[in-house]
Tab-separated table of C-alpha atoms in Angstrom:
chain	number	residue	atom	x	y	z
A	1	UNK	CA	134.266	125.011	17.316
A	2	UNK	CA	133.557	128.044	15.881
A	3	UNK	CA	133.111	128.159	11.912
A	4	UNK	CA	132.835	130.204	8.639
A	5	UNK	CA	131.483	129.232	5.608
A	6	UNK	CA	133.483	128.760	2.471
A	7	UNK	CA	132.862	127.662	-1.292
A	8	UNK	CA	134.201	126.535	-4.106
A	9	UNK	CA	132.295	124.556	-7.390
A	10	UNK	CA	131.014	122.252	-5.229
A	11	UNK	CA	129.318	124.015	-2.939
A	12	UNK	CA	128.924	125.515	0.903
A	13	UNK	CA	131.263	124.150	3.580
A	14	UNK	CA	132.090	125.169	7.045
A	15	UNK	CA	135.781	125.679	7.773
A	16	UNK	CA	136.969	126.048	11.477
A	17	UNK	CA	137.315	129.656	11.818
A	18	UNK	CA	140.638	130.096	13.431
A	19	UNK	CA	142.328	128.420	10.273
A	20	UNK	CA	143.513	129.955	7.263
A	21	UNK	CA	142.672	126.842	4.319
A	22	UNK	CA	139.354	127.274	2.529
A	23	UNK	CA	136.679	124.678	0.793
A	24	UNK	CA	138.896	122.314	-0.987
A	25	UNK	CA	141.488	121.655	2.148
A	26	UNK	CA	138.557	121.086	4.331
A	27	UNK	CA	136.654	118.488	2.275
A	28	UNK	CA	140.250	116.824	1.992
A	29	UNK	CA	140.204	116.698	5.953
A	30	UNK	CA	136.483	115.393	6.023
A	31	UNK	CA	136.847	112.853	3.011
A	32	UNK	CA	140.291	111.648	3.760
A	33	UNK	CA	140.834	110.406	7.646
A	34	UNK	CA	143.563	107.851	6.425
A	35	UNK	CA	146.364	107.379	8.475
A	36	UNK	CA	147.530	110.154	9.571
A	37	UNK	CA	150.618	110.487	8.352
A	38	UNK	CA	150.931	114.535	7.044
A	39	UNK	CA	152.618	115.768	3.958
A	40	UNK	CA	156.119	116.226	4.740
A	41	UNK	CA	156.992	119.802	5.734
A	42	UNK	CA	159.837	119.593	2.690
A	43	UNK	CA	156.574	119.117	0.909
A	44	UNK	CA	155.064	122.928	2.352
A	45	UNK	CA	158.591	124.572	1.995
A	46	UNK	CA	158.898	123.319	-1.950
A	47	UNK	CA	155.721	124.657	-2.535
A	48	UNK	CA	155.970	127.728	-0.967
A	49	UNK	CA	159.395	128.197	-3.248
A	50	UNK	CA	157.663	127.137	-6.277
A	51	UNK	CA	153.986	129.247	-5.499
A	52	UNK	CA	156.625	132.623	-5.029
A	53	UNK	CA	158.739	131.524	-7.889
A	54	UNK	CA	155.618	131.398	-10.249
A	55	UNK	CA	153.923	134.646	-8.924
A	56	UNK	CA	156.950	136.737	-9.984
A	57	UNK	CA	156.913	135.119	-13.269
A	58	UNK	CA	153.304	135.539	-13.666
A	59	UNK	CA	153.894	139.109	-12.890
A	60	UNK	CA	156.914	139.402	-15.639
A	61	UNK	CA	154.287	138.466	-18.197
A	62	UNK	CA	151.287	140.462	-16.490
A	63	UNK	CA	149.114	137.835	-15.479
A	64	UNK	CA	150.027	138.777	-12.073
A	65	UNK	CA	150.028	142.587	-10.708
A	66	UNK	CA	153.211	143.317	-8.568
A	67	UNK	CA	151.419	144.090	-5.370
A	68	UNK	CA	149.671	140.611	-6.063
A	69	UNK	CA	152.975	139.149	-6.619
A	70	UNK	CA	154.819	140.592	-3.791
A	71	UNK	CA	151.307	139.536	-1.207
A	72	UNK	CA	152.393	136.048	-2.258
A	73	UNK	CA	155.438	136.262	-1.701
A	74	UNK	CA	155.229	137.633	1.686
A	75	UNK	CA	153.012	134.734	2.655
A	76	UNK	CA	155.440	132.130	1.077
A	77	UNK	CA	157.917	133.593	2.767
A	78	UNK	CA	156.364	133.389	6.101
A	79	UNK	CA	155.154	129.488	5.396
A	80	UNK	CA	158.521	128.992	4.656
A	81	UNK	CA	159.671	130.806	8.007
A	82	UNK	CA	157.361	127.774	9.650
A	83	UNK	CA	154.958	130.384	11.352
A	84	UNK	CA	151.863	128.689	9.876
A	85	UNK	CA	152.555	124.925	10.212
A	86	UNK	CA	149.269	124.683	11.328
A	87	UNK	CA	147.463	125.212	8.295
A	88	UNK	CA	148.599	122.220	6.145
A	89	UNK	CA	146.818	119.315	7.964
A	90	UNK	CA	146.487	117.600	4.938
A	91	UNK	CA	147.500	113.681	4.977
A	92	UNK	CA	149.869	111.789	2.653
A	93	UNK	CA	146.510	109.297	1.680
A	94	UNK	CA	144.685	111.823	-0.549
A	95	UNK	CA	144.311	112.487	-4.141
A	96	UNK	CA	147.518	110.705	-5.896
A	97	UNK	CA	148.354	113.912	-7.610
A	98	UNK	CA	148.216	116.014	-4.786
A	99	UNK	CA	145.977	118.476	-5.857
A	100	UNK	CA	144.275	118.908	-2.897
A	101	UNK	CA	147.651	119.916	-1.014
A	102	UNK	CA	148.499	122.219	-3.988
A	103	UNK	CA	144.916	123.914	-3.293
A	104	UNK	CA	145.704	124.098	0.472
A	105	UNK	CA	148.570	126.096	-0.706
A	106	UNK	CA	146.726	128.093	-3.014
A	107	UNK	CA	143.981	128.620	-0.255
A	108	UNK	CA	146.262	129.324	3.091
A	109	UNK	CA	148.432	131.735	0.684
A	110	UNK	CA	145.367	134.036	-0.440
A	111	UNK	CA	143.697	133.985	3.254
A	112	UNK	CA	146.948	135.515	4.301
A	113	UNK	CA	147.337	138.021	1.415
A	114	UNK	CA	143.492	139.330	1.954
A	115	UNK	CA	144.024	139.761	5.928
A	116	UNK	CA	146.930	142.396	4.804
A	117	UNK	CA	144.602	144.227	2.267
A	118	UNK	CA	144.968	142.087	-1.241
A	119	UNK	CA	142.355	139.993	-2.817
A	120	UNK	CA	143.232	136.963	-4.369
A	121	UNK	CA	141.160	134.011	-5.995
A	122	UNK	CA	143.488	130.490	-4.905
A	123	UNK	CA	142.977	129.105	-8.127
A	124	UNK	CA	142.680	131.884	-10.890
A	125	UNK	CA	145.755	134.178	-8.972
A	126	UNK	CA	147.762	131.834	-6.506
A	127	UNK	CA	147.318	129.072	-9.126
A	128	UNK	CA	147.517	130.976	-12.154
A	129	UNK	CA	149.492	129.450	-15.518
A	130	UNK	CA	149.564	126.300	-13.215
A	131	UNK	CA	148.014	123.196	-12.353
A	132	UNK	CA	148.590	120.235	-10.001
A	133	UNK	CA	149.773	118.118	-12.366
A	134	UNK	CA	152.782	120.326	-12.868
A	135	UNK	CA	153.204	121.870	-9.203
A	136	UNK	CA	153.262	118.846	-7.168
A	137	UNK	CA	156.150	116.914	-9.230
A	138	UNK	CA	157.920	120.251	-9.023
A	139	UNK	CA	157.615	120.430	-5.538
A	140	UNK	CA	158.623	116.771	-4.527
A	141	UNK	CA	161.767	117.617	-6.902
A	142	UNK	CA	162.592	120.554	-5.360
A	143	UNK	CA	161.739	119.296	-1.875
A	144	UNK	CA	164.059	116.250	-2.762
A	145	UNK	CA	167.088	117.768	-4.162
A	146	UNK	CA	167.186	120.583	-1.384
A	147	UNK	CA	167.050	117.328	1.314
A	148	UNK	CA	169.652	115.430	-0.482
A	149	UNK	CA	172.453	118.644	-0.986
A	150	UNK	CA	171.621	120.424	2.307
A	151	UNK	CA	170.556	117.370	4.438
A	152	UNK	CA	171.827	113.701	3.851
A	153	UNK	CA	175.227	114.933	1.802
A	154	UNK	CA	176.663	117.688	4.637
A	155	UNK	CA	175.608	114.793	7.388
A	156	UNK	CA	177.170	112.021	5.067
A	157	UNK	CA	180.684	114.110	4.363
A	158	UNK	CA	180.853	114.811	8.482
A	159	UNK	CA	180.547	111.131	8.853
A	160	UNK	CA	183.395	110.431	5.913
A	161	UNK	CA	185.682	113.160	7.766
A	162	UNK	CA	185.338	111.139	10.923
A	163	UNK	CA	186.488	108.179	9.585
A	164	UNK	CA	189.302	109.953	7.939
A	165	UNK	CA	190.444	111.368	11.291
A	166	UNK	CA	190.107	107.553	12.674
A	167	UNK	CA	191.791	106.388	10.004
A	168	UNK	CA	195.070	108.899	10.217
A	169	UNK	CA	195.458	108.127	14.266
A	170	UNK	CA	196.302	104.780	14.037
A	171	UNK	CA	198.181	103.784	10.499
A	172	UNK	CA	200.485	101.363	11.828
A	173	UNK	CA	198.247	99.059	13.696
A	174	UNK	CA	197.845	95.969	12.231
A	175	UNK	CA	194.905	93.468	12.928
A	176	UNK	CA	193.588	89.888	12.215
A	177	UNK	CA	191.348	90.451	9.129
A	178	UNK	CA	188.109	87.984	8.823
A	179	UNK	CA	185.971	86.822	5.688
A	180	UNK	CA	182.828	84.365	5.950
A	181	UNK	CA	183.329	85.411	9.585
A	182	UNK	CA	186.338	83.482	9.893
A	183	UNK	CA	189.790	84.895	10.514
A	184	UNK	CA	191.856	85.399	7.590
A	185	UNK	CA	194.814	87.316	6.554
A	186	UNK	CA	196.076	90.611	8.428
A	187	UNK	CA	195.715	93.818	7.844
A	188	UNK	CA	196.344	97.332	9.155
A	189	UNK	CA	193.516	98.973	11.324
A	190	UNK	CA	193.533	101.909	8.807
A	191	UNK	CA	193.201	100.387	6.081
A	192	UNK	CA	189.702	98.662	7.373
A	193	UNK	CA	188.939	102.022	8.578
A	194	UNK	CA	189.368	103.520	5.025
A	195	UNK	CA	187.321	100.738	4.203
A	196	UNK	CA	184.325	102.168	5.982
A	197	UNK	CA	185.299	106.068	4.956
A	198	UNK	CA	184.700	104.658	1.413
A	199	UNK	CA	181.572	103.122	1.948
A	200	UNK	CA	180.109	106.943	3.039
A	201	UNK	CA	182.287	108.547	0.047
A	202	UNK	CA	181.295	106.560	-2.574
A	203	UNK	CA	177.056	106.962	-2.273
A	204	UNK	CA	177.596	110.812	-1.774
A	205	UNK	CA	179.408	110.696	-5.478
A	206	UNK	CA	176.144	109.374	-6.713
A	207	UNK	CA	173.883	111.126	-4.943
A	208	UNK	CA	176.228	114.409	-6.229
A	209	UNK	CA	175.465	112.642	-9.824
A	210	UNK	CA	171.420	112.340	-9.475
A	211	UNK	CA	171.249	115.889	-8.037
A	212	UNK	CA	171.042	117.583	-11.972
A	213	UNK	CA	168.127	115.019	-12.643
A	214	UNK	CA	166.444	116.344	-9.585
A	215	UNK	CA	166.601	119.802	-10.823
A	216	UNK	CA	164.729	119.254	-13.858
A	217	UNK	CA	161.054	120.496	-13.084
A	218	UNK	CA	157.709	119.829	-14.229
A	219	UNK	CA	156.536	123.182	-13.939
A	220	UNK	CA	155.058	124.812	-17.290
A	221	UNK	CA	153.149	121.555	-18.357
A	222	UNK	CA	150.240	122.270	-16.303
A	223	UNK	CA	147.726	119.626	-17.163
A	224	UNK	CA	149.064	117.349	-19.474
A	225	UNK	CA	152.267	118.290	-20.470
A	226	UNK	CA	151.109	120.731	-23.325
A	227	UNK	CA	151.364	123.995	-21.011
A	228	UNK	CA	147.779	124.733	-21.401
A	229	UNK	CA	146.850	128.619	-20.087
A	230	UNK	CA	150.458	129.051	-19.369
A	231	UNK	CA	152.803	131.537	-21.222
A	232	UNK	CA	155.778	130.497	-23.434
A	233	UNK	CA	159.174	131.054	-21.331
A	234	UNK	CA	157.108	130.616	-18.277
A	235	UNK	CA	158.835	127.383	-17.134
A	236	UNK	CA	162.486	129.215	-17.282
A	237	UNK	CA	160.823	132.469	-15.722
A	238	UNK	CA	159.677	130.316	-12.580
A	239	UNK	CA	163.147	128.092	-12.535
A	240	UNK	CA	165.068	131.310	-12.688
A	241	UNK	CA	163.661	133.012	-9.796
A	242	UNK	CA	163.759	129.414	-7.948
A	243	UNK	CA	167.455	129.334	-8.531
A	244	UNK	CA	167.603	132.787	-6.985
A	245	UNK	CA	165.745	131.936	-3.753
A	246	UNK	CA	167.242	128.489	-3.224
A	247	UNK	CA	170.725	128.500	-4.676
A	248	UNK	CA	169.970	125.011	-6.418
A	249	UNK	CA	170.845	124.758	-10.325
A	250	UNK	CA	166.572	124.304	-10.876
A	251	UNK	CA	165.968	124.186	-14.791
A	252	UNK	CA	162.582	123.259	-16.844
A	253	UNK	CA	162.368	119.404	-17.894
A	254	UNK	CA	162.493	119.884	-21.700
A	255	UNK	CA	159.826	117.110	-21.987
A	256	UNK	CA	156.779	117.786	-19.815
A	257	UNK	CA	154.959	114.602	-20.976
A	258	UNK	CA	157.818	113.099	-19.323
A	259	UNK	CA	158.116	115.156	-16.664
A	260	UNK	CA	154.797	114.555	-15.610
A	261	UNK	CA	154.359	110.855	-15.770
A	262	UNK	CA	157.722	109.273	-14.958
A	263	UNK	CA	159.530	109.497	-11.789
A	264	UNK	CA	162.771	107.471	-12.760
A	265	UNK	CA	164.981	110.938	-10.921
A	266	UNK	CA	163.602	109.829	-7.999
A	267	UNK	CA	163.861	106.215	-8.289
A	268	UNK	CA	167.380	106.956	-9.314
A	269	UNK	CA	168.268	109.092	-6.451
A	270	UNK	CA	166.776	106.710	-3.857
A	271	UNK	CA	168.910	103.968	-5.093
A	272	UNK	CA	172.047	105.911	-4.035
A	273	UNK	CA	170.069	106.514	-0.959
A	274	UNK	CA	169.247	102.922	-0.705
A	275	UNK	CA	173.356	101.799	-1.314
A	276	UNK	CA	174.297	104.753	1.410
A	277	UNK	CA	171.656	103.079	4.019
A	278	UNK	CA	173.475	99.389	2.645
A	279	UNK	CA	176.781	100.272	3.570
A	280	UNK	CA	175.679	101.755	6.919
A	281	UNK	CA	174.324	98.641	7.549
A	282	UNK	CA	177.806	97.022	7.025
A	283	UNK	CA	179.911	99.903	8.924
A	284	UNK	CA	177.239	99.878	12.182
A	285	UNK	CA	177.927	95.983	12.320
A	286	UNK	CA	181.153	96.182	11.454
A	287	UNK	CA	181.309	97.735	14.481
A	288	UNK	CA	179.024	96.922	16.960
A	289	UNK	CA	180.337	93.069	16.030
A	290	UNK	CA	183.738	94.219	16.700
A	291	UNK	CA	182.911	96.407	19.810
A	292	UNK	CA	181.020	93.056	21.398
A	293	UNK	CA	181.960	91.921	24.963
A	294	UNK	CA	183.307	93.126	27.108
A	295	UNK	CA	184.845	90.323	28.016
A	296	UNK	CA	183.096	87.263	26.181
A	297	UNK	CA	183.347	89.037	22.698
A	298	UNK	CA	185.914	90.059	19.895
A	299	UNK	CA	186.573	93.131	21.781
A	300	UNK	CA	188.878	94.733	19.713
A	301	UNK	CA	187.025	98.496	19.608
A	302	UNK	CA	185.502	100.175	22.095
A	303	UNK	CA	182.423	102.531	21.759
A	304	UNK	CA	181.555	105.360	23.439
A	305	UNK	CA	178.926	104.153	26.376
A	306	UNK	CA	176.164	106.426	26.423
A	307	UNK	CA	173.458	105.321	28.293
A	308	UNK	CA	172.665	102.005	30.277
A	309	UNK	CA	172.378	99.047	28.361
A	310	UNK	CA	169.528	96.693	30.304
A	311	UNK	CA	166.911	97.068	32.750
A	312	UNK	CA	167.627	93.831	34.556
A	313	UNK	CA	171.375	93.916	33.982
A	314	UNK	CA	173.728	95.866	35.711
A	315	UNK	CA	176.524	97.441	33.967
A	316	UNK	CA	175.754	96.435	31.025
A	317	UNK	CA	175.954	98.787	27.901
A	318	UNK	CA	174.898	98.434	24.273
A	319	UNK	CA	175.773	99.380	20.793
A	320	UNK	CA	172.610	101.468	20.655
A	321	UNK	CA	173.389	104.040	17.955
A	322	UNK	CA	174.959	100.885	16.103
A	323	UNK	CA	171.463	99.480	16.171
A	324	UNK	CA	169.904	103.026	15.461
A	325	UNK	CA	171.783	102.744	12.411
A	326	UNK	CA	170.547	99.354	11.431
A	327	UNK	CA	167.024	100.120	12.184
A	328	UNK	CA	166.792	103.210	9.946
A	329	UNK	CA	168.551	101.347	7.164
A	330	UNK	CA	165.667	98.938	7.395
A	331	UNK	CA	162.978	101.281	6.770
A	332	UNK	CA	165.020	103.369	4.310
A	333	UNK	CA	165.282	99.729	2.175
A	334	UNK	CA	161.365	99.507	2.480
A	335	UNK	CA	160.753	102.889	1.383
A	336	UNK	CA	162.924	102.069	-1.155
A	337	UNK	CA	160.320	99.540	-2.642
A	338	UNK	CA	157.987	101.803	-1.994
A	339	UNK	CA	158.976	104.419	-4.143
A	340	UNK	CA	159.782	101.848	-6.791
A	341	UNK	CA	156.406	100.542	-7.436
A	342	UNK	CA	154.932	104.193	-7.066
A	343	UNK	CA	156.769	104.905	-9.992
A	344	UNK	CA	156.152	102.507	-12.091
A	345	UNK	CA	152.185	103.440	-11.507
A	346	UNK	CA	152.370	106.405	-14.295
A	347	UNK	CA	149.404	106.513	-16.501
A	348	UNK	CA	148.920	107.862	-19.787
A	349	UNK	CA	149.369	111.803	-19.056
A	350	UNK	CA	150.228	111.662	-15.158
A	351	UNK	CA	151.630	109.380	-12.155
A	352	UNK	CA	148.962	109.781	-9.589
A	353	UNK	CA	151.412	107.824	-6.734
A	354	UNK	CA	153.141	111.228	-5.882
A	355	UNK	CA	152.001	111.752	-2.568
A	356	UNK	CA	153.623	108.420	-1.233
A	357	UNK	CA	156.848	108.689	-3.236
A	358	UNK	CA	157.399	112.209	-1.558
A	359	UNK	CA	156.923	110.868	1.737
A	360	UNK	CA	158.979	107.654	1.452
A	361	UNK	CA	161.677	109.671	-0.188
A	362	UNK	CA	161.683	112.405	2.289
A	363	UNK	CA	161.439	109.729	5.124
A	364	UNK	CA	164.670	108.483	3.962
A	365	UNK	CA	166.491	111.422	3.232
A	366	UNK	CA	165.562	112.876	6.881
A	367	UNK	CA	166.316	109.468	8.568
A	368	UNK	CA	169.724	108.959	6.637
A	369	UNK	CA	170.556	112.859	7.532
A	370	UNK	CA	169.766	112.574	11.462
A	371	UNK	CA	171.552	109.091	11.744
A	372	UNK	CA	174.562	110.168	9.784
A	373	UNK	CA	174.842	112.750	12.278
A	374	UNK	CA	173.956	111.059	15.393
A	375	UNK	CA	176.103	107.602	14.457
A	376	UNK	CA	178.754	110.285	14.444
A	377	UNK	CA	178.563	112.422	17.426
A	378	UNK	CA	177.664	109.590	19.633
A	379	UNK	CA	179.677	106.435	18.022
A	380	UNK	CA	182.200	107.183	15.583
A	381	UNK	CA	183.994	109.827	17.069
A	382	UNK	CA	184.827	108.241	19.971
A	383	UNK	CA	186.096	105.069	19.320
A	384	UNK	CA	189.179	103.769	19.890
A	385	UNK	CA	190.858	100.216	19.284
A	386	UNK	CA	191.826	97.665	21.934
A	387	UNK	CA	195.374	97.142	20.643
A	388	UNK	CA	196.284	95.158	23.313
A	389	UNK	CA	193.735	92.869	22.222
A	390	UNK	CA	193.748	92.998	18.557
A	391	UNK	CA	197.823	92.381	18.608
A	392	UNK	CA	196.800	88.899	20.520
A	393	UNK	CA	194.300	88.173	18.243
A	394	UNK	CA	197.030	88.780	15.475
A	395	UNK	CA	199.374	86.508	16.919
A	396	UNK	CA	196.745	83.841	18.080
A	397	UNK	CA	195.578	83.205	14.277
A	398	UNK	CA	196.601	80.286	12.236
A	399	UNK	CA	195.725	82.477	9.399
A	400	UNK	CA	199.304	83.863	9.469
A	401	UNK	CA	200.168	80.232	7.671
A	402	UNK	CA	199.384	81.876	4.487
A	403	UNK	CA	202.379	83.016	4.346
A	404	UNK	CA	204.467	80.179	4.571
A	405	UNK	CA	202.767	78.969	1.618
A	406	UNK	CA	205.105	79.863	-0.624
A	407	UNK	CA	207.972	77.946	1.289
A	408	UNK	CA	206.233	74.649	2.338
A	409	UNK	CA	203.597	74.349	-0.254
A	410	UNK	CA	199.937	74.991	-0.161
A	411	UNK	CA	198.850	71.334	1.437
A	412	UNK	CA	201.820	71.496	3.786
A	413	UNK	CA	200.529	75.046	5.299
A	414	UNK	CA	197.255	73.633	5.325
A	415	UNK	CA	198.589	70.418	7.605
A	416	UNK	CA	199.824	73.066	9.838
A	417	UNK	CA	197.138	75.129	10.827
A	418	UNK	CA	194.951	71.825	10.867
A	419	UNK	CA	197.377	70.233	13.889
A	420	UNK	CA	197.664	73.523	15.399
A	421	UNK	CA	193.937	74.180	15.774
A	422	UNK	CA	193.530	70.252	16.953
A	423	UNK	CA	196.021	70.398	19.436
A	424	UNK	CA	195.791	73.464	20.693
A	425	UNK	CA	199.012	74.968	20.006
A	426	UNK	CA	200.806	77.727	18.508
A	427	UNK	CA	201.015	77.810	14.400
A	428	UNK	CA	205.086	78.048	15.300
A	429	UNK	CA	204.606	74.643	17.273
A	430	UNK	CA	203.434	72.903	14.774
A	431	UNK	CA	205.971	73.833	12.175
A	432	UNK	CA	208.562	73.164	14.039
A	433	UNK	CA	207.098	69.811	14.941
A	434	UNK	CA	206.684	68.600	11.771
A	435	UNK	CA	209.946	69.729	11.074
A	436	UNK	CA	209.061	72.107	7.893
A	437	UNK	CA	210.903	75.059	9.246
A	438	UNK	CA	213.615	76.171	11.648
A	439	UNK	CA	212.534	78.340	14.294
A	440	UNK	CA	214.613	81.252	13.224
A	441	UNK	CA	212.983	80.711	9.744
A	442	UNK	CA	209.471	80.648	10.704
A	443	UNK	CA	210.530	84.164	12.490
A	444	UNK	CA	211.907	85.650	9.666
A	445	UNK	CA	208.488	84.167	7.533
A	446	UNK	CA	206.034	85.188	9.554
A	447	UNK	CA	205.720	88.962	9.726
A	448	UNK	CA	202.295	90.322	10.087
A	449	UNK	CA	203.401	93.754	9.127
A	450	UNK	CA	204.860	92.430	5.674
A	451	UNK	CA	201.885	90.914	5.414
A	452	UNK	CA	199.767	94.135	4.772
């Protein structure tokens, strides 16, 4: 492998020369082989935001020349593009305040700037009025709110809208309902389906609620919150031009000791993450428990088939984005712990846990986004009821006695459904045989569709 030497305070270090990172990134690689697991890419797109956001207002108060300002900015705007994924090798298991992925930053964005002509220093220019301390928390806010309003919300509200169009094609179809997984009392097929369209509406509200407290950035504290080497009005210069390039309502925490040691935003925010992983949990059972057979299951839905469902077993076919579902609300629960006890790791003047809070965050936000989506495409828009099935089902359940309770008496309904379901007959037949009703009055009684 062919090499060039860098340095920073520490000394000489060779540096693979077909890469753009200098000194600091490469003693990260060498000292830090853990894992393997990458900063996100959110991570590298925040930053390269935030390191263009704080060159033009480093230039505004002439710490910064414009051609220096603009050279970043070209080179952000290229990382941003994706053409230089390559240079940010960096793993999550590193320095807990990231400073070594804020210096590959720094590094990658003044090799570029010097191959087209302008010098830069990565820490006293690309870095200037900033430090780690106050970059990286930016970052992982801005990287978080962008994932939650143009990622997991869009893919969330798709999902909603298909259930809404499920819901409106079949309002008068009434069902067998079911608690403690026994049957219960009827109601209509909508109105279960509404169920489930409320369960996705419900965690977007909050995650539409946490999005302000996302906003609120770090940057302008630089080391500990006292904005040390950086000028006053800096924080709202940088959050001003972030607003610009991203469209997101970015302002300045007003309390940068806070800003720099607590991460209760983004515990906050993946709590309504957690509850919308929860409740797809309940809809994917929901349905896959509902969907089961063909022919030795409730079988009241069907589900699109998509691929086949054994290796040994003909014919068969699965629930598998059901179970995709299930499986990435697993993980995002984990994270969810994860990011928990990262943030309750602040000390004195910093949390040094940020590294693995963005990941587990991000993690979630991306799997919740994709599966949102693909639950959708592949699952939800295609289903359809059995109503052939779920009308039998209706009629077959001695949960329909509830309603004669009022006429014969709580104890008396209860005799009922007991000799029914002993005897193997129909709820009517065992009215009639204990002589409670007339047939024409258990007909007018028992009316599933008043019963909803």
């Amino acid at each position: 492998m062919n090499t060039r030497i860098e340095h920073d305070t520490m000394g000489e270090i060779a540096v693979p020369a077909d890469h753009h990172w200098g000194a600091q990134t490469q003693r990260s690689v060498e000292n830090f082989r853990i894992g393997g697991e990458r900063q996100p890419k959110e991570i590298i797109t925040a930053f390269a935001y935030l390191k263009e956001a704080c060159a033009r207002a480093n230039a505004r108060f002439g710490k910064l020349t414009e051609a220096q300002a603009a050279a970043i900015g070209d080179a952000c705007r290229e990382i941003r593009a994706g053409k230089w994924d390559a240079e940010f090798p960096l793993v999550v298991w590193q320095t807990g305040s990231g400073t070594q992925t804020n210096m590959n930053l720094n590094e990658v964005i003044a090799h570029l700037a010097a191959e087209r002509g302008v010098v830069l220093h990565p820490n006293d220019h690309v870095n200037a009025s900033q430090s780690s301390n106050d970059t990286y928390p930016s970052a992982l806010h801005i990287a978080a709110a962008l994932s939650v309003a143009e990622g997991v919300l869009p893919a969330a509200e798709r999902l909603e809208a298909a259930f809404a169009r499920l819901e409106a094609s079949y309002p008068d179809l009434i069902r067998i309902g079911r608690t403690h997984l026994q049957d219960a009392t009827p109601l209509r097929f909508a109105q279960e389906v509404s169920g489930w369209r409320e369960l996705i509406a419900a965690p977007c509200r909050m995650l539409r609620l946490v999005l302000p407290e996302l906003r609120r950035l770090a940057i302008g504290g630089t080391a500990v919150g006292t904005g040390l080497n950086a000028p006053a009005g800096y924080d709202a210069a940088v959050c001003a031009v972030l607003r610009e390039l991203t469209g997101q309502d970015f302002v300045p925490d007003e309390n940068k000791f806070h800003a720099l040691t607590s991460k209760d935003a983004l515990v906050f925010a993946h709590g309504a993450l957690k509850a919308l992983a929860a409740n797809l949990m309940k809809i994917a059972n929901d349905i896959r428990f509902e969907a089961s057979g063909p022919r030795c299951g409730m079988g009241e839905l069907h589900i699109p088939e998509n691929e086949p469902g054994s290796s040994i077993m003909p014919g068969k076919v699965n629930p598998t984005q059901c179970e995709a579902v299930t499986m990435a609300a697993v993980q995002v629960m984990g994270n969810d712990a994860a990011v928990g006890v990262a943030a309750s790791q602040g000390n004195f003047q910093l949390n040094v846990f940020l590294p693995v809070s963005a990941y587990n965050f991000l993690q979630s936000a991306r799997l919740l986004t994709d599966v949102c989506e693909s639950f959708r495409v592949h699952c939800v828009e295609g289903i359809t009821p059995d109503e052939a099935r779920m009308t039998y089902n209706l009629h077959n359940s001695l949960m329909l006695v509830t309603c004669l309770t009022p006429k014969i008496g709580y104890e008396a309904a209860a005799k009922c459904a007991k000799k029914a379901l002993s005897e193997g007959t129909t709820l009517k037949e065992a009215v009639l045989s204990l002589g409670l009703l007339s047939a024409e009055e258990f007909d007018d009684t028992v009316r599933p569709e008043k019963m909803v």
